[in-house]
mmCIF file of C-alpha atoms and ligand atoms in Angstrom:
data_model
loop_
_atom_site.group_PDB
_atom_site.id
_atom_site.type_symbol
_atom_site.label_atom_id
_atom_site.label_comp_id
_atom_site.label_asym_id
_atom_site.label_seq_id
_atom_site.Cartn_x
_atom_site.Cartn_y
_atom_site.Cartn_z
ATOM 1 C CA MET A 278 108.581 98.716 114.913
ATOM 2 C CA ASN A 279 110.657 96.896 112.406
ATOM 3 C CA GLY A 280 109.343 93.833 110.630
ATOM 4 C CA THR A 281 112.497 91.728 110.558
ATOM 5 C CA LYS A 282 110.845 88.613 109.078
ATOM 6 C CA SER A 283 110.577 89.873 105.498
ATOM 7 C CA GLN A 284 114.056 91.384 105.333
ATOM 8 C CA PRO A 285 116.558 89.886 102.935
ATOM 9 C CA ASP A 286 119.669 88.600 104.739
ATOM 10 C CA TRP A 287 121.870 91.323 103.314
ATOM 11 C CA VAL A 288 119.599 94.030 104.773
ATOM 12 C CA ARG A 289 119.742 92.475 108.230
ATOM 13 C CA GLU A 290 123.504 92.181 107.970
ATOM 14 C CA ALA A 291 124.060 95.690 106.557
ATOM 15 C CA TRP A 292 121.765 97.324 109.117
ATOM 16 C CA SER A 293 123.393 95.474 111.980
ATOM 17 C CA ARG A 294 126.903 96.444 110.802
ATOM 18 C CA THR A 295 125.730 100.046 110.385
ATOM 19 C CA THR A 296 124.295 100.304 113.905
ATOM 20 C CA ALA A 297 127.434 98.663 115.338
ATOM 21 C CA LYS A 298 129.778 100.978 113.456
ATOM 22 C CA VAL A 299 127.901 104.177 114.295
ATOM 23 C CA THR A 300 127.904 103.144 117.957
ATOM 24 C CA ARG A 301 131.639 102.476 117.814
ATOM 25 C CA ILE A 302 132.629 105.729 116.059
ATOM 26 C CA SER A 303 130.357 107.756 118.336
ATOM 27 C CA GLY A 304 133.118 107.271 120.924
ATOM 28 C CA ARG A 305 135.429 109.496 118.887
ATOM 29 C CA ILE A 306 133.029 111.852 117.115
ATOM 30 C CA GLY A 307 130.919 112.417 120.198
ATOM 31 C CA ASP A 308 128.643 115.446 120.042
ATOM 32 C CA ARG A 309 130.496 117.216 117.245
ATOM 33 C CA PHE A 310 129.688 117.866 113.586
ATOM 34 C CA PRO A 311 131.501 115.695 111.027
ATOM 35 C CA HIS A 312 131.317 116.359 107.296
ATOM 36 C CA ALA A 313 133.885 114.504 105.133
ATOM 37 C CA SER A 314 136.208 111.706 106.140
ATOM 38 C CA VAL A 315 139.792 112.290 105.061
ATOM 39 C CA GLN A 316 142.261 109.415 105.445
ATOM 40 C CA GLY A 317 139.793 107.563 107.579
ATOM 41 C CA GLU A 318 138.926 110.335 110.014
ATOM 42 C CA TYR A 319 135.867 112.542 109.852
ATOM 43 C CA LYS A 320 136.825 116.218 109.700
ATOM 44 C CA LEU A 321 134.623 118.492 111.767
ATOM 45 C CA GLU A 322 132.632 121.589 110.843
ATOM 46 C CA PRO A 323 131.178 124.322 113.056
ATOM 47 C CA PRO A 324 127.549 123.855 114.149
ATOM 48 C CA TYR A 325 126.273 126.465 111.673
ATOM 49 C CA TRP A 326 127.433 124.450 108.643
ATOM 50 C CA TRP A 327 124.624 122.943 106.550
ATOM 51 C CA THR A 328 125.684 119.390 107.389
ATOM 52 C CA ALA A 329 125.212 119.808 111.164
ATOM 53 C CA GLY A 330 122.040 117.696 111.299
ATOM 54 C CA PHE A 331 123.323 114.533 109.661
ATOM 55 C CA TRP A 332 125.420 113.076 112.483
ATOM 56 C CA PRO A 333 122.697 113.608 115.118
ATOM 57 C CA GLY A 334 120.199 112.297 112.551
ATOM 58 C CA LEU A 335 122.317 109.163 112.167
ATOM 59 C CA LEU A 336 122.472 108.832 115.952
ATOM 60 C CA TRP A 337 118.661 109.044 116.109
ATOM 61 C CA LEU A 338 118.288 106.360 113.419
ATOM 62 C CA VAL A 339 120.491 104.035 115.444
ATOM 63 C CA TYR A 340 118.934 105.025 118.787
ATOM 64 C CA ARG A 341 115.504 104.136 117.389
ATOM 65 C CA GLU A 342 116.808 100.594 116.843
ATOM 66 C CA THR A 343 119.118 100.063 119.817
ATOM 67 C CA LYS A 344 117.722 102.405 122.496
ATOM 68 C CA ASN A 345 121.330 103.105 123.440
ATOM 69 C CA GLU A 346 120.908 106.082 125.777
ATOM 70 C CA ALA A 347 124.472 107.273 125.225
ATOM 71 C CA LEU A 348 123.620 107.906 121.548
ATOM 72 C CA ARG A 349 120.472 109.784 122.550
ATOM 73 C CA GLU A 350 122.525 112.023 124.852
ATOM 74 C CA LEU A 351 125.008 112.815 122.072
ATOM 75 C CA ALA A 352 122.206 113.691 119.638
ATOM 76 C CA GLU A 353 120.592 115.904 122.274
ATOM 77 C CA SER A 354 123.866 117.660 122.965
ATOM 78 C CA CYS A 355 124.290 118.369 119.228
ATOM 79 C CA GLU A 356 120.777 119.812 119.186
ATOM 80 C CA ARG A 357 121.507 122.063 122.174
ATOM 81 C CA GLN A 358 124.638 123.363 120.436
ATOM 82 C CA LEU A 359 122.461 124.481 117.535
ATOM 83 C CA ASP A 360 120.779 126.856 120.017
ATOM 84 C CA GLN A 361 123.922 128.985 119.799
ATOM 85 C CA VAL A 362 123.585 129.427 116.062
ATOM 86 C CA ILE A 363 119.863 129.997 115.660
ATOM 87 C CA THR A 364 120.341 133.718 116.316
ATOM 88 C CA ASP A 365 123.342 133.992 114.006
ATOM 89 C CA TYR A 366 121.523 135.821 111.224
ATOM 90 C CA TYR A 367 124.463 135.969 108.828
ATOM 91 C CA LYS A 368 125.406 132.309 109.047
ATOM 92 C CA LEU A 369 122.068 130.530 108.725
ATOM 93 C CA ASP A 370 120.542 129.980 105.319
ATOM 94 C CA HIS A 371 117.824 127.771 103.843
ATOM 95 C CA ASP A 372 119.602 124.652 105.126
ATOM 96 C CA ILE A 373 117.948 125.405 108.435
ATOM 97 C CA GLY A 374 115.624 122.663 107.155
ATOM 98 C CA PHE A 375 118.273 119.938 107.009
ATOM 99 C CA MET A 376 119.717 121.093 110.334
ATOM 100 C CA TRP A 377 116.618 121.215 112.527
ATOM 101 C CA THR A 378 114.694 118.401 110.871
ATOM 102 C CA LEU A 379 117.285 115.782 111.749
ATOM 103 C CA THR A 380 117.793 117.135 115.266
ATOM 104 C CA SER A 381 114.714 118.768 116.787
ATOM 105 C CA VAL A 382 111.968 117.338 114.539
ATOM 106 C CA ALA A 383 113.477 113.851 114.852
ATOM 107 C CA ARG A 384 113.566 114.142 118.653
ATOM 108 C CA HIS A 385 110.065 115.564 118.769
ATOM 109 C CA LYS A 386 108.763 112.696 116.639
ATOM 110 C CA LEU A 387 110.617 110.027 118.622
ATOM 111 C CA LEU A 388 110.260 111.346 122.163
ATOM 112 C CA GLY A 389 107.531 113.980 121.951
ATOM 113 C CA ALA A 390 109.948 116.535 123.415
ATOM 114 C CA GLU A 391 108.351 119.959 123.826
ATOM 115 C CA ASP A 392 111.651 121.884 123.842
ATOM 116 C CA SER A 393 112.556 120.291 120.494
ATOM 117 C CA LYS A 394 109.191 121.302 119.078
ATOM 118 C CA ARG A 395 109.836 124.922 120.087
ATOM 119 C CA ARG A 396 113.285 124.899 118.514
ATOM 120 C CA ALA A 397 112.038 123.399 115.252
ATOM 121 C CA LEU A 398 109.179 125.925 115.088
ATOM 122 C CA LEU A 399 111.618 128.781 115.489
ATOM 123 C CA ALA A 400 113.719 127.269 112.690
ATOM 124 C CA ALA A 401 110.602 126.915 110.493
ATOM 125 C CA ASN A 402 109.832 130.598 111.010
ATOM 126 C CA LEU A 403 113.318 131.545 109.890
ATOM 127 C CA LEU A 404 113.022 129.303 106.832
ATOM 128 C CA ALA A 405 109.600 130.683 105.876
ATOM 129 C CA ALA A 406 110.962 134.219 106.246
ATOM 130 C CA ARG A 407 113.384 133.547 103.389
ATOM 131 C CA PHE A 408 110.475 133.313 100.950
ATOM 132 C CA ASN A 409 110.498 135.860 98.155
ATOM 133 C CA VAL A 410 106.809 136.492 97.427
ATOM 134 C CA GLN A 411 107.476 138.057 94.053
ATOM 135 C CA GLY A 412 109.453 135.131 92.646
ATOM 136 C CA GLY A 413 107.742 132.412 94.672
ATOM 137 C CA TYR A 414 111.047 130.926 95.864
ATOM 138 C CA ILE A 415 112.884 130.439 99.130
ATOM 139 C CA ARG A 416 116.184 132.253 98.987
ATOM 140 C CA ALA A 417 119.056 129.773 99.229
ATOM 141 C CA TRP A 418 122.130 131.420 100.638
ATOM 142 C CA ASN A 419 123.399 134.643 102.148
ATOM 143 C CA PRO A 420 126.326 136.397 100.456
ATOM 144 C CA TRP A 421 129.383 134.118 100.661
ATOM 145 C CA ARG A 422 131.668 137.145 100.360
ATOM 146 C CA GLU A 423 131.469 140.890 100.910
ATOM 147 C CA GLY A 424 129.237 142.530 98.317
ATOM 148 C CA GLU A 425 127.953 139.344 96.677
ATOM 149 C CA GLN A 426 124.378 139.701 95.405
ATOM 150 C CA ASN A 427 122.560 136.396 95.708
ATOM 151 C CA ALA A 428 119.125 137.417 96.984
ATOM 152 C CA GLY A 429 117.668 135.966 93.770
ATOM 153 C CA TRP A 430 119.234 132.501 94.046
ATOM 154 C CA ALA A 431 117.186 129.369 94.561
ATOM 155 C CA ILE A 432 118.622 125.842 94.527
ATOM 156 C CA ILE A 433 117.187 122.361 94.046
ATOM 157 C CA ASP A 434 118.582 121.179 97.419
ATOM 158 C CA CYS A 435 115.881 123.278 99.101
ATOM 159 C CA MET A 436 113.299 120.617 98.261
ATOM 160 C CA MET A 437 114.705 118.704 101.235
ATOM 161 C CA ASN A 438 114.209 121.736 103.500
ATOM 162 C CA LEU A 439 110.474 121.931 102.810
ATOM 163 C CA PRO A 440 109.380 119.082 105.120
ATOM 164 C CA LEU A 441 110.220 121.341 108.093
ATOM 165 C CA LEU A 442 107.504 123.700 106.885
ATOM 166 C CA HIS A 443 104.959 120.907 106.409
ATOM 167 C CA TRP A 444 105.761 119.625 109.900
ATOM 168 C CA ALA A 445 105.331 123.143 111.347
ATOM 169 C CA SER A 446 101.870 123.471 109.793
ATOM 170 C CA ALA A 447 100.876 120.031 111.047
ATOM 171 C CA VAL A 448 101.880 120.704 114.667
ATOM 172 C CA THR A 449 100.569 124.280 114.864
ATOM 173 C CA GLY A 450 97.460 124.005 112.696
ATOM 174 C CA ASP A 451 98.679 127.147 110.917
ATOM 175 C CA PRO A 452 98.806 126.585 107.128
ATOM 176 C CA ARG A 453 101.183 129.507 106.415
ATOM 177 C CA TYR A 454 104.251 127.250 106.490
ATOM 178 C CA LYS A 455 102.788 124.664 104.171
ATOM 179 C CA HIS A 456 101.593 127.391 101.761
ATOM 180 C CA THR A 457 105.186 128.594 101.549
ATOM 181 C CA ALA A 458 106.456 125.066 100.908
ATOM 182 C CA VAL A 459 103.860 124.548 98.185
ATOM 183 C CA ARG A 460 104.720 127.804 96.425
ATOM 184 C CA HIS A 461 108.407 126.938 96.438
ATOM 185 C CA ALA A 462 107.769 123.389 95.199
ATOM 186 C CA ASP A 463 105.555 124.721 92.382
ATOM 187 C CA MET A 464 108.357 127.065 91.376
ATOM 188 C CA ALA A 465 110.805 124.121 91.409
ATOM 189 C CA VAL A 466 108.554 122.020 89.165
ATOM 190 C CA GLU A 467 108.415 124.905 86.711
ATOM 191 C CA HIS A 468 112.020 126.071 86.751
ATOM 192 C CA PHE A 469 114.212 123.221 87.982
ATOM 193 C CA ILE A 470 112.941 119.950 86.534
ATOM 194 C CA ARG A 471 113.884 119.835 82.872
ATOM 195 C CA PRO A 472 111.776 118.037 80.258
ATOM 196 C CA ASP A 473 114.155 115.046 80.242
ATOM 197 C CA GLY A 474 113.989 114.693 84.046
ATOM 198 C CA SER A 475 117.452 116.110 84.740
ATOM 199 C CA VAL A 476 117.510 119.170 87.009
ATOM 200 C CA ASN A 477 119.114 122.573 87.335
ATOM 201 C CA HIS A 478 121.151 123.154 90.457
ATOM 202 C CA ILE A 479 120.756 126.933 90.711
ATOM 203 C CA VAL A 480 118.113 129.184 89.183
ATOM 204 C CA ILE A 481 118.642 132.918 89.537
ATOM 205 C CA PHE A 482 115.673 135.292 89.720
ATOM 206 C CA ASP A 483 115.481 139.041 89.825
ATOM 207 C CA PRO A 484 114.627 139.429 93.513
ATOM 208 C CA GLU A 485 112.683 142.654 92.826
ATOM 209 C CA THR A 486 110.501 141.534 89.936
ATOM 210 C CA GLY A 487 110.610 137.756 90.462
ATOM 211 C CA GLU A 488 111.523 137.207 86.793
ATOM 212 C CA LYS A 489 113.804 134.272 86.012
ATOM 213 C CA VAL A 490 117.214 135.559 84.915
ATOM 214 C CA GLU A 491 119.448 132.526 84.304
ATOM 215 C CA VAL A 492 120.539 129.056 85.285
ATOM 216 C CA ASN A 493 123.855 128.426 87.002
ATOM 217 C CA GLY A 494 125.703 125.078 87.051
ATOM 218 C CA GLY A 495 126.531 125.301 90.759
ATOM 219 C CA GLN A 496 127.912 122.015 92.030
ATOM 220 C CA GLY A 497 127.336 120.349 88.690
ATOM 221 C CA TYR A 498 129.771 120.517 85.779
ATOM 222 C CA GLY A 499 127.886 123.324 84.028
ATOM 223 C CA PRO A 500 124.490 124.929 83.420
ATOM 224 C CA ASP A 501 123.437 122.158 80.991
ATOM 225 C CA SER A 502 124.988 119.213 82.768
ATOM 226 C CA ALA A 503 123.171 116.984 85.246
ATOM 227 C CA TRP A 504 124.525 117.050 88.805
ATOM 228 C CA SER A 505 123.613 113.692 90.264
ATOM 229 C CA ARG A 506 123.063 114.791 93.863
ATOM 230 C CA GLY A 507 120.801 117.558 92.612
ATOM 231 C CA THR A 508 118.761 114.908 90.807
ATOM 232 C CA ALA A 509 118.619 112.915 94.043
ATOM 233 C CA TRP A 510 117.432 115.980 95.998
ATOM 234 C CA ALA A 511 114.688 116.352 93.371
ATOM 235 C CA ILE A 512 113.572 112.710 93.526
ATOM 236 C CA TYR A 513 113.330 112.587 97.304
ATOM 237 C CA GLY A 514 112.186 116.196 97.743
ATOM 238 C CA MET A 515 109.397 115.959 95.173
ATOM 239 C CA SER A 516 108.248 112.641 96.530
ATOM 240 C CA LEU A 517 108.146 114.191 100.038
ATOM 241 C CA SER A 518 106.131 117.123 98.679
ATOM 242 C CA TYR A 519 103.675 114.613 97.254
ATOM 243 C CA HIS A 520 103.636 112.800 100.608
ATOM 244 C CA TYR A 521 102.572 116.016 102.371
ATOM 245 C CA THR A 522 100.182 117.451 99.776
ATOM 246 C CA GLN A 523 98.904 114.575 97.624
ATOM 247 C CA ASP A 524 99.291 116.939 94.665
ATOM 248 C CA GLU A 525 100.058 114.714 91.665
ATOM 249 C CA LYS A 526 102.238 117.298 89.994
ATOM 250 C CA TYR A 527 104.955 116.532 92.564
ATOM 251 C CA LEU A 528 104.548 112.805 92.039
ATOM 252 C CA HIS A 529 105.057 113.285 88.301
ATOM 253 C CA ALA A 530 108.084 115.491 88.903
ATOM 254 C CA ALA A 531 109.598 112.880 91.234
ATOM 255 C CA LYS A 532 109.005 110.169 88.641
ATOM 256 C CA ARG A 533 110.595 112.196 85.855
ATOM 257 C CA ALA A 534 113.709 112.835 87.926
ATOM 258 C CA ALA A 535 113.767 109.174 89.019
ATOM 259 C CA HIS A 536 113.607 107.862 85.459
ATOM 260 C CA PHE A 537 116.412 110.167 84.352
ATOM 261 C CA PHE A 538 118.506 109.096 87.342
ATOM 262 C CA LEU A 539 117.929 105.369 86.784
ATOM 263 C CA ALA A 540 118.488 105.545 83.036
ATOM 264 C CA ASN A 541 121.876 107.168 83.578
ATOM 265 C CA LEU A 542 123.304 104.913 86.275
ATOM 266 C CA PRO A 543 126.466 102.997 85.517
ATOM 267 C CA GLU A 544 126.723 99.214 85.832
ATOM 268 C CA ASP A 545 127.060 99.158 89.627
ATOM 269 C CA SER A 546 124.026 101.459 90.168
ATOM 270 C CA VAL A 547 125.999 104.198 91.964
ATOM 271 C CA PRO A 548 126.100 107.490 90.041
ATOM 272 C CA HIS A 549 129.000 109.557 88.871
ATOM 273 C CA TRP A 550 128.992 113.040 90.393
ATOM 274 C CA ASP A 551 127.501 114.451 87.189
ATOM 275 C CA PHE A 552 125.586 112.469 84.580
ATOM 276 C CA ARG A 553 126.726 114.666 81.666
ATOM 277 C CA LEU A 554 130.468 115.035 81.785
ATOM 278 C CA PRO A 555 132.563 115.857 78.760
ATOM 279 C CA GLU A 556 135.385 113.463 77.992
ATOM 280 C CA GLY A 557 138.477 114.092 80.047
ATOM 281 C CA VAL A 558 136.702 115.349 83.168
ATOM 282 C CA PRO A 559 137.207 112.894 86.042
ATOM 283 C CA ALA A 560 134.037 110.875 86.552
ATOM 284 C CA TYR A 561 134.251 110.299 90.292
ATOM 285 C CA ARG A 562 131.330 108.561 91.893
ATOM 286 C CA ASP A 563 129.028 110.301 94.322
ATOM 287 C CA SER A 564 127.824 107.606 96.683
ATOM 288 C CA SER A 565 125.835 110.239 98.638
ATOM 289 C CA ALA A 566 123.690 110.903 95.549
ATOM 290 C CA GLY A 567 123.016 107.177 95.282
ATOM 291 C CA ALA A 568 122.037 106.909 98.956
ATOM 292 C CA CYS A 569 119.702 109.918 98.862
ATOM 293 C CA ALA A 570 118.086 108.813 95.602
ATOM 294 C CA ALA A 571 117.533 105.340 97.050
ATOM 295 C CA CYS A 572 115.562 106.848 99.954
ATOM 296 C CA GLY A 573 113.456 108.808 97.479
ATOM 297 C CA LEU A 574 112.848 105.724 95.351
ATOM 298 C CA LEU A 575 111.722 103.711 98.381
ATOM 299 C CA LEU A 576 109.221 106.431 99.286
ATOM 300 C CA LEU A 577 108.095 106.696 95.661
ATOM 301 C CA ALA A 578 107.494 102.936 95.643
ATOM 302 C CA GLU A 579 104.918 103.449 98.400
ATOM 303 C CA GLN A 580 103.137 106.173 96.450
ATOM 304 C CA VAL A 581 102.311 104.100 93.373
ATOM 305 C CA ASP A 582 101.007 100.590 92.759
ATOM 306 C CA GLY A 583 101.792 97.328 91.083
ATOM 307 C CA ARG A 584 104.690 97.033 88.658
ATOM 308 C CA GLU A 585 105.585 100.685 88.986
ATOM 309 C CA SER A 586 105.945 100.290 92.726
ATOM 310 C CA ALA A 587 108.070 97.162 92.288
ATOM 311 C CA LEU A 588 110.316 99.006 89.839
ATOM 312 C CA TYR A 589 111.090 101.861 92.272
ATOM 313 C CA ARG A 590 111.451 99.524 95.231
ATOM 314 C CA SER A 591 113.872 97.213 93.439
ATOM 315 C CA ALA A 592 115.872 100.187 92.110
ATOM 316 C CA GLY A 593 116.186 101.625 95.637
ATOM 317 C CA GLU A 594 117.229 98.239 96.999
ATOM 318 C CA ARG A 595 119.704 97.689 94.175
ATOM 319 C CA ILE A 596 121.443 101.005 94.873
ATOM 320 C CA LEU A 597 121.617 100.357 98.626
ATOM 321 C CA HIS A 598 122.865 96.818 98.047
ATOM 322 C CA SER A 599 125.613 98.074 95.748
ATOM 323 C CA LEU A 600 126.571 100.744 98.284
ATOM 324 C CA TYR A 601 126.768 98.032 100.927
ATOM 325 C CA VAL A 602 128.820 95.481 99.011
ATOM 326 C CA ASN A 603 130.895 97.699 96.706
ATOM 327 C CA TYR A 604 131.287 100.947 98.652
ATOM 328 C CA GLY A 605 131.040 99.939 102.332
ATOM 329 C CA ALA A 606 134.135 100.478 104.462
ATOM 330 C CA TRP A 607 133.449 97.413 106.606
ATOM 331 C CA ASP A 608 136.833 95.757 106.497
ATOM 332 C CA ASN A 609 138.786 98.880 107.305
ATOM 333 C CA GLU A 610 138.718 99.438 111.067
ATOM 334 C CA GLU A 611 140.525 102.745 110.566
ATOM 335 C CA GLU A 612 137.816 104.284 108.346
ATOM 336 C CA GLU A 613 135.078 106.189 110.148
ATOM 337 C CA GLY A 614 132.843 106.609 107.099
ATOM 338 C CA LEU A 615 130.172 104.028 106.330
ATOM 339 C CA ILE A 616 130.283 104.361 102.554
ATOM 340 C CA LEU A 617 133.244 105.438 100.437
ATOM 341 C CA HIS A 618 133.473 107.524 97.250
ATOM 342 C CA GLY A 619 131.279 110.545 97.825
ATOM 343 C CA THR A 620 131.870 113.824 95.987
ATOM 344 C CA SER A 621 130.866 116.968 97.775
ATOM 345 C CA HIS A 622 131.856 119.806 95.422
ATOM 346 C CA PHE A 623 133.881 118.914 92.337
ATOM 347 C CA PRO A 624 133.952 122.416 90.753
ATOM 348 C CA GLU A 625 135.510 123.849 93.934
ATOM 349 C CA GLY A 626 137.755 120.806 94.384
ATOM 350 C CA LYS A 627 136.282 120.082 97.807
ATOM 351 C CA ASN A 628 135.865 116.664 99.411
ATOM 352 C CA ILE A 629 136.227 114.498 96.339
ATOM 353 C CA ASP A 630 136.099 110.700 96.484
ATOM 354 C CA VAL A 631 135.598 110.526 100.248
ATOM 355 C CA PRO A 632 132.909 109.372 102.691
ATOM 356 C CA LEU A 633 130.413 112.167 103.380
ATOM 357 C CA ILE A 634 128.214 112.345 106.452
ATOM 358 C CA TYR A 635 125.058 112.853 104.383
ATOM 359 C CA GLY A 636 125.932 109.803 102.278
ATOM 360 C CA ASP A 637 126.244 107.817 105.504
ATOM 361 C CA TYR A 638 123.011 109.299 106.852
ATOM 362 C CA TYR A 639 120.895 108.454 103.764
ATOM 363 C CA PHE A 640 122.500 105.019 103.456
ATOM 364 C CA ALA A 641 121.431 104.281 107.054
ATOM 365 C CA GLU A 642 117.991 105.834 106.529
ATOM 366 C CA GLY A 643 117.431 103.653 103.460
ATOM 367 C CA LEU A 644 118.519 100.513 105.319
ATOM 368 C CA ALA A 645 116.312 101.409 108.284
ATOM 369 C CA ARG A 646 113.375 101.708 105.904
ATOM 370 C CA LEU A 647 114.131 98.327 104.367
ATOM 371 C CA ALA A 648 114.399 96.976 107.914
ATOM 372 C CA GLY A 649 110.828 98.108 108.513
ATOM 373 C CA TYR A 650 111.047 101.601 110.033
ATOM 374 C CA ARG A 651 108.432 103.570 108.146
ATOM 375 C CA GLU A 652 108.280 106.824 110.111
ATOM 376 C CA LEU A 653 110.104 109.643 108.317
ATOM 377 C CA PHE A 654 112.117 112.234 110.194
ATOM 378 C CA TRP A 655 111.473 114.479 107.169
HETATM 379 N N1 LIG B 946 123.246 121.035 99.829
HETATM 380 C C1 LIG B 946 124.587 121.057 99.386
HETATM 381 C C2 LIG B 946 125.034 119.829 98.701
HETATM 382 O O1 LIG B 946 124.266 119.013 98.262
HETATM 383 O O2 LIG B 946 126.242 119.649 98.596
#
């Protein structure tokens, strides 16, 4: 349960406003799948889109606090709708992890639901099946267009999909899933985390030989730039890999990414969408990167001691506090998003400077942690 006594006032206030707002907007969003809020209203995606888990995940975070059964029913309905897509071979990719962790794993952890466990195990099998044994990576996507060859593509985001595999090993007693997660994480330490702690978004391998071919800038500005959300995926993902394995190499990788992230934050502690932008390129913020990194920093704080722990904890709190006071859409009744100024995909010109459902999800997860909820859905 939450330990309200030690919470700073702003955490109590922010968490209470968050639970109230999610409850209120659930009346309009219902059991659908929001992604980016445009002019105040969340636009919807189909249930196979990678973001499908975040709204039900947000509902579960708030249900855990309020026990509002209407929110539980909406989250369960979202989960049931994912049943329709689990057999859609061409649409599902490695983001199966995000999708089923925040729906079925969350429900299994909170309610012990057997049907959710079965669904999440099926999803874990599909995720593990994307592993390329030669290259030691989980394949990211399927071809986005006819004829595209991307069997050799791995992306840093996948670090957040690995907890599904660790969970599957824990509940089945079968270590295959966790072995796959470990192999992928080892590959990510070697090929994604750069010496300065910044990260590559996409690394391309030869899918036949497993040899590394090249690095691709992906959602960052370019191959040598530093996409901030990618850095956040690395901080939280590596720290989760350490949580599940106790292998120090992941702890060190998480720390390296965290120090790069923190050293490159602007004054208000919320990152620009890329930390290495040439002059003249618009430096929009990405509040979602800040929210995700804050969750990683709070976990990291629990994995180390003393001053180091205090440093990560205060950095995570500082980011969440800034998101609350400088980016929160509290005074605008018309805005469905919790936090403003997220950037989804600058190079493709998609969803720039808007609330994003994953920004809202990680913001709420971070606040819930500060409010005393220690159990991870991941
Ligand atoms: N996983 C896709 C993104 O971070 O936008």
